[in-house]
Coordinates of C-alpha atoms and ligand atoms in Angstrom, one line a residue:
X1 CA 165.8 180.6 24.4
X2 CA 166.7 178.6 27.4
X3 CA 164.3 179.4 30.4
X4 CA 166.3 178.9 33.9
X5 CA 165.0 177.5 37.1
X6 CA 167.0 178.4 40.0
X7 CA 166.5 177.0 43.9
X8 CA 168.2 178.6 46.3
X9 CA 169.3 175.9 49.1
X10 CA 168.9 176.5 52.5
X11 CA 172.3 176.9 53.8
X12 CA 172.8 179.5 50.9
X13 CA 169.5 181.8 52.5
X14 CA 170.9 181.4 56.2
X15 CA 173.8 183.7 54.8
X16 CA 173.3 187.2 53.5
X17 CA 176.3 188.1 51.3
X18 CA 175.6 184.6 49.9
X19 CA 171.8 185.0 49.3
X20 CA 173.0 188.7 47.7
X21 CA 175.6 186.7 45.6
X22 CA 172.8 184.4 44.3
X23 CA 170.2 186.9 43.8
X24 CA 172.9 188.9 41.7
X25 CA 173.3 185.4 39.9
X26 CA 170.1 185.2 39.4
X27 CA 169.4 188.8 38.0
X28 CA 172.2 188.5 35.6
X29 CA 170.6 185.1 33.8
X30 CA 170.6 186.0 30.2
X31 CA 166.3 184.9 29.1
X32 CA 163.5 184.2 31.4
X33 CA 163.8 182.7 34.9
X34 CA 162.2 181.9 37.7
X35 CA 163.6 181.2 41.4
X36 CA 162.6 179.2 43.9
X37 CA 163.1 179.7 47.8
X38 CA 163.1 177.3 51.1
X39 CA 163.0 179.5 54.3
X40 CA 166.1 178.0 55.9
X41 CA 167.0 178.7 59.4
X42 CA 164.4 181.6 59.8
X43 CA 161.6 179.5 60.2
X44 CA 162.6 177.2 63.1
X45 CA 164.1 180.9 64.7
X46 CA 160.4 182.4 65.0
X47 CA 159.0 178.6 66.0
X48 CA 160.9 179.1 69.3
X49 CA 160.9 182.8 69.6
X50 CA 156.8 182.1 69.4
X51 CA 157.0 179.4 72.2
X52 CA 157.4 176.2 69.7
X53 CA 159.9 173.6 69.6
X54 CA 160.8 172.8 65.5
X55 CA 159.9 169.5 65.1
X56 CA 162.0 166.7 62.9
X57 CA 162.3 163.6 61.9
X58 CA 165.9 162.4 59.7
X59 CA 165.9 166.1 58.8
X60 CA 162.9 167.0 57.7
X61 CA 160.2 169.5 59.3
X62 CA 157.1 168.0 61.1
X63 CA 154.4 170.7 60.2
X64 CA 151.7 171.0 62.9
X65 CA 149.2 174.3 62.7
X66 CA 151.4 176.1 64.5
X67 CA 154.5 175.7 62.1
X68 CA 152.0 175.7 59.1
X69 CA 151.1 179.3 60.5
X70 CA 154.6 180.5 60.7
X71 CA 156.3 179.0 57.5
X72 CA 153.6 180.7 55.8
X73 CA 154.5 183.7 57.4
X74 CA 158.3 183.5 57.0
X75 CA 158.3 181.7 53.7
X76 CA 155.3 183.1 51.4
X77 CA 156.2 186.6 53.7
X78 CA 159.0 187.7 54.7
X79 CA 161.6 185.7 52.8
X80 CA 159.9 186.0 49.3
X81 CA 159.1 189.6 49.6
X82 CA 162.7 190.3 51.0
X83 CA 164.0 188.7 47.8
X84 CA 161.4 190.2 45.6
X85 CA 162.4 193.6 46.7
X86 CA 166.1 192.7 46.3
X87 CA 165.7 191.6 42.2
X88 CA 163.4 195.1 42.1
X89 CA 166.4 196.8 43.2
X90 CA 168.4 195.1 40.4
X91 CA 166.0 196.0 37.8
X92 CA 164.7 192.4 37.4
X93 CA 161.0 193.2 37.8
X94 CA 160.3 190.1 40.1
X95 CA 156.8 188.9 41.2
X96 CA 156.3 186.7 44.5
X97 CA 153.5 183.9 44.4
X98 CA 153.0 180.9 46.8
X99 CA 151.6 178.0 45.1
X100 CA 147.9 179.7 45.7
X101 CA 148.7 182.7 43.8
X102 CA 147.3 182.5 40.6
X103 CA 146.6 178.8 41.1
X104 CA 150.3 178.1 40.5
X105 CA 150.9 175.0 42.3
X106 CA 148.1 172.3 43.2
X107 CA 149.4 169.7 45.9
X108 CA 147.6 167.7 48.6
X109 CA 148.7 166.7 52.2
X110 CA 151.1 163.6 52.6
X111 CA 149.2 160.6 53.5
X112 CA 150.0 159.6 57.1
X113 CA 152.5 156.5 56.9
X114 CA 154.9 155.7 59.3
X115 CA 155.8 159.2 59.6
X116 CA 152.7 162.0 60.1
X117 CA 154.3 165.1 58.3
X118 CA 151.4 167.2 59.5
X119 CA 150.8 169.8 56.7
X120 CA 153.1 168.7 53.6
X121 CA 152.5 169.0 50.4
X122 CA 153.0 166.6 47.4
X123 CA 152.8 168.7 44.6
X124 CA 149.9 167.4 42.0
X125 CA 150.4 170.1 39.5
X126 CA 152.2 173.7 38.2
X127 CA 150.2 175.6 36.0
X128 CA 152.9 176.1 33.6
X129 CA 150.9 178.5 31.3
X130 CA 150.4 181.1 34.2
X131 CA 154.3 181.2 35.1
X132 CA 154.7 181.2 31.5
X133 CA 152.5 184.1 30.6
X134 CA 154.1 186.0 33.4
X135 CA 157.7 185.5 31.9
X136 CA 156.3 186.9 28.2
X137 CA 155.1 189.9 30.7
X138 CA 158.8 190.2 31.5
X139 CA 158.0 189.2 35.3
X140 CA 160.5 186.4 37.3
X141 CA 158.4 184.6 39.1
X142 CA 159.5 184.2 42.8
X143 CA 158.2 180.9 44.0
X144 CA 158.3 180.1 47.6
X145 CA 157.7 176.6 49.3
X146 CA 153.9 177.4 50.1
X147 CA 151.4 175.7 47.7
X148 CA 147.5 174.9 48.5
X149 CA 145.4 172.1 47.6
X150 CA 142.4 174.0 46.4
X151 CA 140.4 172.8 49.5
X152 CA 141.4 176.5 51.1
X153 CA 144.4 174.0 52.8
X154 CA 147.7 175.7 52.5
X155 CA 150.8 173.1 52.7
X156 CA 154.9 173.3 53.5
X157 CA 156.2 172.0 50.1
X158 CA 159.4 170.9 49.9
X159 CA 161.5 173.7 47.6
X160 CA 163.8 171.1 45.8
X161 CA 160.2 169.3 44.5
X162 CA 159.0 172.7 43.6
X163 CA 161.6 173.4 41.4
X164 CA 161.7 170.6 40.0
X165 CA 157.9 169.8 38.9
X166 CA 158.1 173.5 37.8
X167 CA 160.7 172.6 35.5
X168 CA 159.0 169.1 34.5
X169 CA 155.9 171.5 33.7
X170 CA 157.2 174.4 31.5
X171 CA 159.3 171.9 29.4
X172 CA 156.6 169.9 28.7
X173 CA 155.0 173.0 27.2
X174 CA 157.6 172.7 25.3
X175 CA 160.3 175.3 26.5
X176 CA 163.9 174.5 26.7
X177 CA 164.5 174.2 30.5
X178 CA 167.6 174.6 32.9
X179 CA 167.2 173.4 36.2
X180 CA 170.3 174.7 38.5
X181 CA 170.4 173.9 42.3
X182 CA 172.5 176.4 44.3
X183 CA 173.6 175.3 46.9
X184 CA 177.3 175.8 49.6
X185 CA 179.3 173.4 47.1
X186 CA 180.6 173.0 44.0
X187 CA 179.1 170.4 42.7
X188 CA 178.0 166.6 43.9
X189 CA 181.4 165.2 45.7
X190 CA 183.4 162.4 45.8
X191 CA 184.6 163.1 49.1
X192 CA 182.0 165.5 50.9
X193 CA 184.9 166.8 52.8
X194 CA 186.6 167.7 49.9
X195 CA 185.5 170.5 47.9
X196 CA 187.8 169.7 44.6
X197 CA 186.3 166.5 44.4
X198 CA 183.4 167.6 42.4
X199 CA 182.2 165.4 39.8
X200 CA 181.8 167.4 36.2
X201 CA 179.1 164.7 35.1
X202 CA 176.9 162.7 36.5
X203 CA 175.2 159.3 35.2
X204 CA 172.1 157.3 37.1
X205 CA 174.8 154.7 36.9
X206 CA 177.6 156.4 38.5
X207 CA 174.7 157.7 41.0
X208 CA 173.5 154.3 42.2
X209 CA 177.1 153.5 42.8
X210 CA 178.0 156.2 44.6
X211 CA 175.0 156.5 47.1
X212 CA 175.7 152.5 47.2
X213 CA 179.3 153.6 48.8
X214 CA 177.4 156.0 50.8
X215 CA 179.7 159.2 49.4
X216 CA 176.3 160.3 48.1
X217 CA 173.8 160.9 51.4
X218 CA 171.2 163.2 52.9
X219 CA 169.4 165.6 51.0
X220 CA 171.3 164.9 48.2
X221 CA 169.6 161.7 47.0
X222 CA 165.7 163.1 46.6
X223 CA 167.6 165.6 44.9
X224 CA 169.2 163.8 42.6
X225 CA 166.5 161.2 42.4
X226 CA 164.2 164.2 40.8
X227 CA 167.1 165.4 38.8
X228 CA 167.4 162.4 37.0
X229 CA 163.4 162.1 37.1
X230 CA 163.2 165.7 35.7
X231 CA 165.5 164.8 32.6
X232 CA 163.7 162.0 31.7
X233 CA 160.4 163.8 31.1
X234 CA 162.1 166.6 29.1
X235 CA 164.5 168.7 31.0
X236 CA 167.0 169.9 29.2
X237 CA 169.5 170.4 32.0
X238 CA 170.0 169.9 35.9
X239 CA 173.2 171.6 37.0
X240 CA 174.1 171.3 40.9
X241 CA 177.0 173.8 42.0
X242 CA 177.8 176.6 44.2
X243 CA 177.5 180.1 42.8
X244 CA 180.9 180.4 41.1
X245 CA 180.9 177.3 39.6
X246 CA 177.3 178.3 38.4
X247 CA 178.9 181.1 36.9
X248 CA 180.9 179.9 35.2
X249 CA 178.6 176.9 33.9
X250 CA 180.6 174.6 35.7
X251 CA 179.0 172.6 38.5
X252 CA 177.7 168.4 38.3
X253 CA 175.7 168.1 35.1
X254 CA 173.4 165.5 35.6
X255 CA 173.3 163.2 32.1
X256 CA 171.2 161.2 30.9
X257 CA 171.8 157.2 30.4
X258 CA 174.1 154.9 31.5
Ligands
ADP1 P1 169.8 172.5 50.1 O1 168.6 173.0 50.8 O2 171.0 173.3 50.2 O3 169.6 172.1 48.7 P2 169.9 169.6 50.9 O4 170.2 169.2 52.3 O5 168.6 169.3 50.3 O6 170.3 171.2 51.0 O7 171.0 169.0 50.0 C1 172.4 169.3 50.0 C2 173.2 168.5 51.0 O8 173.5 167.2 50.5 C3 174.5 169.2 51.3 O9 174.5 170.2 52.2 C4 175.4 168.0 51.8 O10 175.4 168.0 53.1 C5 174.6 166.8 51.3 N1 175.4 165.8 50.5 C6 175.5 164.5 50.8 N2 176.3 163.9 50.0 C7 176.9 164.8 49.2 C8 177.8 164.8 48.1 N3 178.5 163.6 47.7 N4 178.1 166.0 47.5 C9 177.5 167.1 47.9 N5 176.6 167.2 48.9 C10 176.3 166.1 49.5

């Protein structure tokens, strides 16, 4: 049986008959899944509304105490137990953890290098026997962006590196694994302003040439840097599409080898 990963992107939380749409998707998967949830635009809403200014750099999120304080709160809180209690509500009995739950996910703070990320998280380890022993309980484990380093330090985690080591982790247990990114487009583009030109498959070789011509950018590369990471140490799948295409198990598979 083919256990599914899902992350939710950001853009897809922000909007609520999307996030329902995904959440349906996500309580419809035929065998055991587990999601995993960013915090979007809600975070960097209660920053200001608290007196904070969201801080970033090329994108991504500076986290001093402050924002450590109020991801956790949004994140690990709010988001994740909306969610939870949306899957309850469509009978998939759905269980919230942040990385210090149950031990699930081990990371320790970025080194300071050029950039100081504050309080990020590299994530070390998932305890893929826990998330596993929850699924044969018949729980879906909700994961949000929140681990700990088991020093009592809680850390923002990027959700796309969640997701991913989580799937890196239960296939090497073995299970067969399917990681799917949802995110606002059909698939990896050609032509980012062109929704049709979504690209079935995907090869590291076709990859490198495409971010070489720059149609590949952003957030997309880690992404897809882990994607082809994750299928290299086992992964069975990594499928990146909106929800219909999803659906319909279309979307840019991500292939192994040249
Ligand atoms: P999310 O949280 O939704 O996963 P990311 O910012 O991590 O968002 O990655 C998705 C983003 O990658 C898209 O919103 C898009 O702006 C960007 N992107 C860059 N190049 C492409 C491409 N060729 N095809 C699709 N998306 C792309």
């Amino acid at each position: 049986m083919m256990t599914t990963i899902l992350k939710i992107g950001g853009n897809v939380l922000n909007q609520p008959v999307q996030l329902a749409d995904a959440l349906d998707y996500f309580s419809t998967l035929k065998g055991p899944a587990i999601l995993v949830h960013g915090g979007g635009r809600k975070a960097s809403e209660v920053i200001t509304a608290m007196g904070h200014r969201p801080l970033m750099v090329d994108g991504r999120r500076i986290t001093d105490e402050p924002t450590l304080e109020i991801v956790t709160m949004v994140y690990a809180g709010l988001i994740n137990k909306k969610i939870v209690a949306f899957l309850q509500q469509r009978n998939t009995n759905a269980i919230g953890l942040s990385g210090a739950d149950g031990n699930a996910i081990i990371a320790h703070k970025r080194p300071v290098g050029t950039i100081d990320y504050g309080f990020a998280g590299d994530v070390d380890r998932v305890d893929a026997a826990l998330l596993s022993g929850l699924l044969s309980l018949g729980l879906s484990p909700v994961l949000c962006s929140i681990t700990h380093d088991e020093q009592g330090q809680l850390l923002n985690t990027n959700a796309d590196t969640i997701a991913n080591a989580t799937a890196v982790a239960l296939a090497s247990l073995p299970q067969t694994v399917s990681l799917q990114y949802c995110f606002e487009f059909p698939g990896v583009m050609l032509d980012i302003s062109d929704p049709s030109s979504a690209i079935k498959a995907l090869t590291p070789a076709k990859y490198q040439e495409l971010k070489k011509q720059g149609a590949i950018a952003g957030g997309m590369i880690p992404k897809l840097d882990n994607a082809f990471a994750a299928l290299d140490k086992g992964v069975h799948e990594v499928v990146i599409g909106d929800l219909t295409t999803l659906r319909n198990g279309q979307g840019t598979h991500c292939r192994k080898g040249a």
